[in-house]
Coordinates of C-alpha atoms and ligand atoms in Angstrom, one line a residue:
M1 CA -1.2 -44.7 -28.1
E2 CA -1.4 -40.5 -27.4
K3 CA -2.6 -40.9 -23.6
P4 CA -0.4 -43.6 -22.0
F5 CA 2.5 -42.1 -22.9
A6 CA 1.4 -38.2 -21.8
A7 CA 0.9 -39.4 -18.2
V8 CA 3.6 -41.3 -18.9
R9 CA 5.7 -39.5 -19.7
D10 CA 4.4 -36.5 -16.8
L11 CA 7.4 -34.3 -15.3
E12 CA 6.6 -34.4 -12.2
R13 CA 5.5 -38.1 -11.8
L14 CA 9.7 -38.7 -13.6
E15 CA 10.9 -36.3 -10.8
V16 CA 10.1 -38.2 -8.1
L17 CA 11.6 -42.0 -9.4
R18 CA 14.1 -39.8 -9.9
R19 CA 14.2 -39.5 -6.5
T20 CA 13.1 -42.7 -5.6
A21 CA 17.2 -42.9 -6.2
L22 CA 16.2 -47.0 -7.7
L23 CA 16.6 -46.4 -11.0
D24 CA 19.2 -48.4 -12.5
S25 CA 20.6 -49.1 -8.7
P26 CA 21.6 -53.1 -7.8
S27 CA 18.5 -56.2 -7.6
E28 CA 17.7 -56.0 -3.7
G29 CA 17.0 -58.6 -1.1
A30 CA 13.8 -56.7 0.4
F31 CA 12.8 -56.2 -3.0
D32 CA 13.6 -60.1 -4.6
R33 CA 11.6 -61.7 -1.9
L34 CA 7.9 -59.6 -2.6
T35 CA 9.0 -61.5 -6.6
S36 CA 10.1 -64.3 -5.5
L37 CA 7.3 -65.0 -3.7
A38 CA 5.1 -63.5 -5.9
T39 CA 6.1 -66.7 -8.5
R40 CA 5.8 -69.4 -5.7
V41 CA 2.2 -67.9 -4.3
L42 CA 0.9 -67.0 -7.7
R43 CA 2.3 -70.5 -10.0
C44 CA 3.8 -68.4 -12.8
P45 CA 7.0 -68.5 -14.6
V46 CA 7.6 -64.0 -14.5
A47 CA 6.9 -61.8 -11.1
L48 CA 8.7 -58.0 -11.7
V49 CA 9.1 -54.6 -10.3
S50 CA 9.4 -52.8 -12.9
L51 CA 9.3 -48.6 -12.5
V52 CA 8.1 -46.6 -15.1
D53 CA 10.6 -44.2 -16.8
Q54 CA 10.8 -41.4 -20.0
E55 CA 11.8 -44.3 -22.7
R56 CA 11.7 -47.2 -20.5
Q57 CA 10.8 -49.9 -18.3
Y58 CA 13.6 -50.6 -15.2
F59 CA 13.3 -53.1 -13.4
K60 CA 14.7 -52.6 -9.9
S61 CA 13.1 -57.1 -9.0
C62 CA 12.5 -59.8 -12.3
I63 CA 12.5 -63.5 -11.6
G64 CA 12.3 -65.5 -14.9
L65 CA 12.9 -62.7 -17.6
P66 CA 14.2 -64.1 -20.0
E67 CA 17.5 -63.3 -21.4
P68 CA 19.7 -60.4 -23.0
W69 CA 16.3 -59.0 -20.3
A70 CA 17.0 -60.6 -18.3
S71 CA 21.0 -59.6 -17.6
Q72 CA 20.2 -56.3 -19.3
R73 CA 17.0 -55.5 -16.4
E74 CA 14.7 -53.3 -18.8
T75 CA 13.2 -52.6 -22.1
P76 CA 11.8 -49.9 -24.1
L77 CA 8.2 -49.2 -23.5
T78 CA 7.7 -51.3 -27.1
H79 CA 8.2 -53.3 -25.0
S80 CA 6.2 -52.4 -22.1
F81 CA 2.7 -53.8 -20.6
C82 CA 4.1 -51.4 -17.2
Q83 CA 3.4 -48.6 -18.9
H84 CA -0.7 -49.0 -19.2
V85 CA -1.3 -49.4 -15.7
V86 CA 1.0 -46.3 -15.2
A87 CA -1.3 -44.3 -17.7
S88 CA -4.3 -45.9 -15.7
A89 CA -3.4 -46.5 -12.2
Q90 CA -5.2 -48.8 -12.6
P91 CA -4.8 -52.9 -11.9
L92 CA -4.3 -54.0 -15.7
I93 CA -6.0 -58.4 -15.8
I94 CA -4.7 -59.9 -19.0
E95 CA -5.4 -63.5 -20.2
D96 CA -4.1 -63.4 -23.6
A97 CA -2.6 -60.6 -24.6
R98 CA -2.8 -61.4 -28.4
E99 CA -6.9 -60.9 -28.2
H100 CA -5.8 -57.9 -26.5
P101 CA -6.6 -54.1 -28.0
L102 CA -4.6 -52.2 -25.7
V103 CA -2.1 -54.6 -26.1
A104 CA -1.7 -56.9 -28.8
E105 CA 0.8 -56.0 -31.2
N106 CA 3.2 -54.9 -28.3
L107 CA 7.1 -56.0 -29.6
A108 CA 6.4 -58.1 -25.7
I109 CA 4.0 -61.0 -27.3
P110 CA 7.3 -62.6 -29.2
D111 CA 10.0 -61.0 -27.6
L112 CA 10.0 -61.6 -24.2
D113 CA 6.8 -64.3 -24.5
V114 CA 4.4 -62.6 -21.8
I115 CA 0.9 -63.9 -22.9
A116 CA -0.8 -63.0 -19.5
Y117 CA -0.1 -60.1 -17.1
V118 CA -1.4 -59.2 -14.2
G119 CA -0.2 -55.2 -13.4
I120 CA -0.8 -53.7 -10.0
P121 CA 0.0 -50.1 -10.3
L122 CA 3.3 -48.8 -7.7
I123 CA 1.9 -45.3 -6.1
T124 CA 3.3 -43.2 -3.9
S125 CA 1.2 -41.7 -1.0
D126 CA 1.2 -38.1 -3.1
G127 CA -0.2 -39.9 -6.0
H128 CA 2.0 -40.5 -8.7
T129 CA 2.8 -44.1 -10.2
L130 CA 6.1 -44.8 -11.0
G131 CA 5.1 -48.5 -12.2
S132 CA 4.0 -51.5 -11.7
F133 CA 4.4 -55.3 -9.4
C134 CA 3.5 -57.9 -12.1
V135 CA 3.2 -61.8 -12.9
I136 CA 3.5 -63.3 -16.2
D137 CA 2.8 -66.1 -17.9
H138 CA 3.6 -68.1 -20.8
V139 CA -0.1 -70.1 -21.8
P140 CA -3.5 -67.6 -21.7
R141 CA -5.2 -67.6 -18.5
A142 CA -7.8 -66.5 -15.7
W143 CA -6.7 -64.9 -13.2
D144 CA -9.0 -64.6 -10.4
R145 CA -9.7 -62.9 -7.6
E146 CA -7.8 -64.3 -5.0
E147 CA -5.0 -63.9 -7.3
V148 CA -5.0 -60.1 -7.8
E149 CA -5.4 -60.0 -4.6
I150 CA -3.2 -61.0 -3.4
L151 CA -0.8 -59.4 -5.8
T152 CA -2.7 -56.0 -4.9
D153 CA -0.7 -57.0 -1.0
L154 CA 2.3 -58.1 -2.7
A155 CA 2.1 -54.3 -4.4
A156 CA 1.5 -52.1 -1.3
S157 CA 5.0 -53.5 0.7
V158 CA 6.6 -52.8 -2.4
M159 CA 5.7 -49.4 -2.0
T160 CA 6.0 -49.4 2.0
E161 CA 9.2 -49.8 1.3
I162 CA 9.3 -47.3 -1.2
E163 CA 8.8 -44.9 0.1
M164 CA 11.3 -46.0 3.4
R165 CA 13.5 -45.0 1.7
V166 CA 13.0 -42.2 0.0
A167 CA 11.7 -41.0 3.0
N168 CA 15.8 -42.2 4.5
A169 CA 17.2 -40.2 1.7
E170 CA 15.4 -37.5 2.2
N171 CA 16.1 -37.1 5.6
S172 CA 19.7 -37.2 5.2
R173 CA 19.2 -34.3 2.7
L174 CA 17.6 -32.0 5.3
L175 CA 20.3 -33.4 7.9
R176 CA 22.6 -32.0 5.6
Q177 CA 21.6 -29.2 4.7
A178 CA 20.7 -28.3 8.0
R179 CA 24.2 -29.3 8.6
E180 CA 25.7 -27.3 5.9
A181 CA 23.8 -24.3 7.5
M182 CA 24.4 -23.9 10.5
H183 CA 28.3 -24.3 10.0
A184 CA 27.7 -21.3 7.8
R185 CA 25.6 -19.9 9.7
N186 CA 28.8 -19.6 13.2
E187 CA 31.6 -18.4 10.5
F188 CA 28.7 -16.0 10.4
L189 CA 28.4 -15.5 14.1
S190 CA 32.5 -15.9 14.4
S191 CA 32.7 -13.4 11.9
I192 CA 30.5 -10.4 13.7
S193 CA 31.1 -11.2 17.0
H194 CA 35.7 -10.3 16.3
D195 CA 34.3 -7.1 14.5
L196 CA 32.5 -6.3 17.8
K197 CA 34.8 -7.4 19.7
N198 CA 37.9 -5.1 17.5
P199 CA 36.5 -2.1 18.7
L200 CA 35.3 -3.2 22.1
A201 CA 39.4 -3.7 22.2
G202 CA 39.6 -0.3 22.0
I203 CA 38.1 0.8 24.6
K204 CA 38.9 -0.7 27.6
G205 CA 42.7 -0.2 26.3
T206 CA 41.6 3.2 26.1
A207 CA 40.2 3.5 29.1
Q208 CA 42.9 1.9 30.8
V209 CA 45.3 3.9 29.3
L210 CA 43.2 7.1 30.6
R211 CA 42.1 5.8 34.3
R212 CA 46.6 6.0 34.7
R213 CA 46.8 9.6 33.5
A214 CA 44.0 9.9 35.9
A215 CA 45.2 8.4 39.0
R216 CA 48.7 9.6 38.6
M217 CA 46.7 13.5 38.7
G218 CA 46.2 13.1 41.8
S219 CA 42.3 14.8 42.0
A220 CA 38.9 14.5 44.0
D221 CA 37.6 15.0 39.7
A222 CA 40.3 12.5 38.7
E223 CA 39.5 10.4 41.2
T224 CA 36.0 10.7 39.6
I225 CA 36.9 10.2 36.3
A226 CA 39.0 7.3 36.9
D227 CA 36.0 5.7 38.6
G228 CA 34.0 6.6 35.5
L229 CA 36.3 4.7 33.4
A230 CA 37.0 2.2 35.0
R231 CA 33.3 1.5 34.8
I232 CA 33.6 2.3 30.9
D233 CA 36.7 -1.0 31.3
A234 CA 34.2 -3.4 33.0
A235 CA 31.5 -2.5 30.7
A236 CA 33.7 -3.0 27.4
T237 CA 34.9 -6.3 29.7
K238 CA 31.6 -8.0 30.1
M239 CA 30.7 -7.2 26.3
S240 CA 32.5 -8.6 25.1
H241 CA 32.1 -11.6 27.5
Q242 CA 28.8 -11.6 26.5
I243 CA 29.7 -11.8 22.4
S244 CA 31.9 -14.7 22.7
E245 CA 29.1 -16.4 25.5
L246 CA 27.2 -16.3 23.0
L247 CA 29.4 -17.4 20.7
D248 CA 29.8 -20.0 23.0
L249 CA 26.7 -21.3 23.0
T250 CA 25.9 -22.2 19.0
F251 CA 28.4 -24.4 20.0
L252 CA 26.0 -26.0 22.7
Q253 CA 23.2 -25.5 20.3
V254 CA 24.5 -27.8 17.5
G255 CA 26.4 -29.9 20.5
E256 CA 29.5 -29.3 18.7
P257 CA 32.6 -29.1 21.5
L258 CA 34.1 -26.1 23.0
E259 CA 37.9 -25.5 21.2
L260 CA 39.6 -25.7 25.0
D261 CA 42.9 -23.3 24.7
Q262 CA 44.1 -24.9 28.2
R263 CA 47.8 -23.7 30.0
P264 CA 48.3 -24.0 33.1
T265 CA 46.3 -21.0 35.1
D266 CA 46.6 -20.7 38.6
L267 CA 43.2 -20.2 39.7
V268 CA 44.1 -17.6 42.5
V269 CA 45.2 -15.2 40.3
L270 CA 42.7 -15.7 38.3
A271 CA 40.0 -14.7 40.7
R272 CA 42.3 -11.6 42.0
G273 CA 42.3 -9.7 39.3
V274 CA 38.4 -10.5 38.9
V275 CA 38.3 -9.3 41.7
D276 CA 40.5 -6.3 41.7
E277 CA 38.5 -5.4 38.1
Y278 CA 35.3 -6.1 39.7
Q279 CA 35.7 -4.5 42.7
S280 CA 37.4 -1.0 41.2
T281 CA 33.5 -0.7 40.1
T282 CA 31.1 -0.1 42.7
E283 CA 31.5 0.9 46.3
T284 CA 28.1 -0.5 47.9
H285 CA 29.7 -4.4 47.5
R286 CA 32.2 -5.0 48.6
I287 CA 34.0 -8.2 47.6
E288 CA 36.4 -10.1 49.1
L289 CA 38.8 -12.8 47.8
Q290 CA 39.0 -15.7 50.7
T291 CA 42.4 -18.2 49.6
T292 CA 43.0 -21.4 51.8
T293 CA 46.7 -22.2 49.0
P294 CA 48.7 -19.4 48.0
E295 CA 48.3 -20.9 44.5
L296 CA 45.7 -24.0 42.6
T297 CA 47.3 -23.7 39.4
G298 CA 45.3 -26.5 36.9
V299 CA 45.9 -27.3 33.2
W300 CA 42.7 -25.2 31.9
D301 CA 41.6 -23.0 29.5
S302 CA 41.7 -19.3 31.8
G303 CA 39.7 -16.7 29.4
R304 CA 36.3 -18.5 30.0
L305 CA 37.3 -19.2 32.6
E306 CA 37.7 -15.8 33.8
R307 CA 35.0 -15.0 32.2
V308 CA 32.9 -17.9 34.0
L309 CA 33.9 -16.1 37.6
T310 CA 33.4 -12.1 35.5
N311 CA 29.7 -14.2 35.3
L312 CA 28.9 -15.3 38.6
L313 CA 30.4 -11.5 40.6
S314 CA 28.3 -9.7 37.6
N315 CA 25.3 -11.6 38.7
A316 CA 26.1 -11.4 42.6
I317 CA 27.0 -7.2 42.3
K318 CA 23.3 -7.7 40.4
Y319 CA 21.2 -9.3 42.3
S320 CA 22.2 -7.4 45.6
P321 CA 20.6 -4.5 44.5
D322 CA 21.0 -3.0 47.9
G323 CA 24.7 -3.9 48.1
G324 CA 26.3 -5.8 50.7
N325 CA 29.0 -8.8 51.2
I326 CA 30.4 -11.5 47.4
A327 CA 33.0 -13.3 49.2
V328 CA 35.2 -15.0 46.1
N329 CA 36.8 -18.3 47.6
V330 CA 39.3 -20.3 46.5
S331 CA 39.9 -23.9 47.4
R332 CA 42.1 -26.8 47.3
H333 CA 39.7 -30.2 47.9
Q334 CA 40.1 -33.6 48.3
D335 CA 38.5 -36.4 46.8
G336 CA 40.3 -39.6 47.1
R337 CA 42.4 -39.9 44.5
T338 CA 41.2 -36.4 42.5
G339 CA 42.2 -33.4 43.8
W340 CA 40.0 -30.6 42.6
A341 CA 39.9 -26.9 42.6
V342 CA 36.7 -25.4 44.0
L343 CA 36.1 -22.6 43.1
E344 CA 33.3 -20.0 45.3
V345 CA 31.3 -16.8 44.7
V346 CA 28.4 -16.7 48.0
D347 CA 26.1 -13.4 48.0
E348 CA 23.8 -12.0 50.7
G349 CA 21.6 -10.6 47.8
L350 CA 18.3 -11.4 46.7
G351 CA 18.2 -15.3 46.3
I352 CA 16.3 -18.4 43.8
P353 CA 12.7 -18.8 44.1
A354 CA 13.4 -22.4 45.8
T355 CA 10.7 -23.2 41.9
D356 CA 13.3 -22.1 40.1
L357 CA 16.9 -22.6 41.5
D358 CA 16.7 -26.3 39.2
R359 CA 16.4 -24.2 35.7
I360 CA 18.8 -21.4 35.8
F361 CA 21.6 -23.1 34.1
E362 CA 19.1 -23.9 31.2
R363 CA 19.8 -21.2 28.3
F364 CA 17.0 -18.1 29.0
H365 CA 15.7 -18.5 32.4
R366 CA 15.2 -16.5 34.3
A367 CA 13.7 -16.3 38.7
G368 CA 10.0 -14.6 38.6
N369 CA 12.2 -12.4 41.4
V370 CA 14.4 -11.0 38.8
A371 CA 12.6 -11.2 35.8
G372 CA 10.6 -8.1 33.8
R373 CA 12.8 -6.7 36.3
I374 CA 16.7 -6.3 36.7
G375 CA 17.5 -6.5 33.3
G376 CA 19.6 -10.2 31.9
T377 CA 19.7 -11.8 29.0
G378 CA 20.0 -15.4 30.9
I379 CA 22.7 -16.9 29.1
G380 CA 25.9 -16.2 31.6
L381 CA 24.4 -19.5 33.8
A382 CA 24.3 -21.2 31.2
S383 CA 27.1 -21.0 29.8
A384 CA 29.1 -21.1 32.4
R385 CA 28.2 -24.5 32.5
Q386 CA 29.1 -25.0 29.9
V387 CA 32.4 -24.8 30.1
V388 CA 32.9 -25.8 33.3
E389 CA 31.3 -29.0 32.1
Q390 CA 33.6 -29.7 29.3
H391 CA 36.5 -29.2 32.0
G392 CA 35.4 -32.0 33.5
G393 CA 33.7 -30.4 36.4
A394 CA 31.1 -29.2 37.5
I395 CA 28.5 -26.0 38.6
T396 CA 26.6 -25.9 41.5
V397 CA 23.3 -23.5 43.5
A398 CA 22.3 -23.1 46.3
S399 CA 20.3 -20.4 47.3
Q400 CA 17.9 -19.1 49.0
E401 CA 15.3 -15.9 48.3
G402 CA 15.7 -13.1 50.1
V403 CA 18.9 -13.9 51.9
G404 CA 21.3 -14.8 49.0
S405 CA 23.2 -17.4 46.9
R406 CA 26.8 -19.9 46.4
F407 CA 28.0 -20.5 43.6
T408 CA 30.4 -23.6 43.3
I409 CA 32.4 -24.7 40.9
R410 CA 34.2 -28.1 40.9
L411 CA 37.2 -28.0 38.1
P412 CA 39.2 -31.8 38.2
L413 CA 43.1 -30.7 39.4
N414 CA 44.1 -33.7 37.0
T415 CA 48.3 -34.1 39.0
Ligands
ADP1 P1 21.2 -13.4 33.6 O1 21.7 -12.9 34.5 O2 21.7 -12.0 32.2 O3 19.6 -13.6 33.8 P2 22.1 -15.9 33.8 O4 21.9 -16.6 33.2 O5 23.6 -15.4 34.6 O6 22.2 -14.2 33.4 O7 21.4 -15.7 35.2 C1 20.0 -16.6 34.9 C2 19.3 -16.2 36.2 O8 20.0 -16.4 37.4 C3 18.6 -14.7 36.3 O9 18.2 -14.2 35.3 C4 18.1 -14.7 37.6 O10 17.3 -15.0 37.8 C5 18.9 -15.6 38.6 N1 20.6 -15.6 39.8 C6 22.1 -15.8 38.4 N2 22.8 -15.1 39.5 C7 22.5 -14.9 40.7 C8 22.3 -14.5 41.8 N3 24.1 -14.7 42.7 N4 21.6 -14.4 42.9 C9 20.3 -13.5 42.4 N5 19.6 -14.9 41.3 C10 20.6 -15.2 40.2

C-alpha cells in the first residue's frame, strides 16, 4: 500500500486537481450525461467520475451509489478502488474484488457492495492523473475488450470537459491579471505625467512673464530675447501636449474611452490662440487663419482640441522645411439636419507618399519620405484621430508628395 499512497499524495498532482475547481463543486449535466451513458451502454448499476484527493475520493458525478454515499458524494480512501488507478495511471479491471490481491481488503466491498470494477485513469495533457472514470457491478463480471474501449472513450470525453474548464478558468485569471496590470500601469503613467508637466508649466509661465517684460523694453536685443522665449514657451507647450497624448494613447491601447472634458468652446477663438502662438515661433512660415464665420461654438473638450490643432500646425511647420504658407481654415457646414464644424490645416510642404496615406493615423507610423530624416514619434496623428473620433467626428487627409497636405477635421455641432 505504500506506493499507491505516495503517488496519490503527490503535491503537484494535488495542486493540479485543486486548480480544476471541481472538488466539492455541484453535479453538472456535462459529466452526469457521460456516467449515465456508461451505465446504460455497459448495463451496470454504478458509474462514477471519481476525483482522488489526498484523503478521499470526490464524485463529480455519481450514478447508482447507495446512500449515504450518493448524498455525500465522497468516500474516504479506505473505500476507494480509484486510488489504485491514480497510483498506476493505468486502467484497473477487476472481475471479483473479493479475490483481487490489490483490493480484497478494501471497505468498498462490504460498504458499497463493489464486486466488479473497471476504472480508466483521468489523465491531464501534462500527465497528471486526477482520478478515475469507473463503472461498478454488484456481482462478479468478466469485462470484455469492447466495454473497456467504450469506457476509455467516455473517460477521454470527461477529460476534454475538465481541460476545457481549466483553460477557461486560466483565461479568465490571465485576463483579470492583465487588467490589473494595465490599471496599475495607467495609474503610474498618470502620476508620472503629472510630475513631468508640473515643471513644464513653470518653464512656460516664466517664459511668458519674461517675454512680456522683454517686449516692454523695446530694443532689438530684447526682441531677439522675446523671440527665443516664445520658442521656449511653444516647446514647453508641445512637450506638455506630448505627455498628455502618450497618456491618452494608453487608454486607446486598452480600448478604454477618454474622459472628455466637454464644455462650450468657440473654435474660432481656439484656432486664433494656437495660430498666434505658433506664428510667433516661426519666421520662415506664414500662418494664416481664415474663417467664414465670426464664431463657431460647440460642446467640445477644448484642451484636447487645442492639442490636436497644435499637432497639425507643428507638423505643417516641421514637414515644410523650406517654409511656405500654412492656412488654418475654420468653417461651418450643414449636412441635412446635422451641422458640422470644419477645421483644416493646409501646407505647401513635403506631402505624404500615396503608399503611406492609409497608415499615417496609425500609432507610430511615419511616412517613408520623413522617417529617419526628420525627428518625430508617430503618435500625434493617432492621438488626434482618437480625440476627434471620440467627439463623434472624423479626421482625413489629402496630400501629394512635393505639393503639400490638407488635414480636415469635422466635428458635429450637436445643436
Ligand atoms: P510625427 O510627426 O511625430 O512623426 P505624427 O503622428 O504627427 O507623428 O505624424 C505621422 C506621420 O505623418 C509623420 O511622421 C509624417 O510622415 C506624416 N505627416 C504628418 N503631418 C504631415 C504633414 N503636414 N506633411 C507631411 N507629412 C506629414
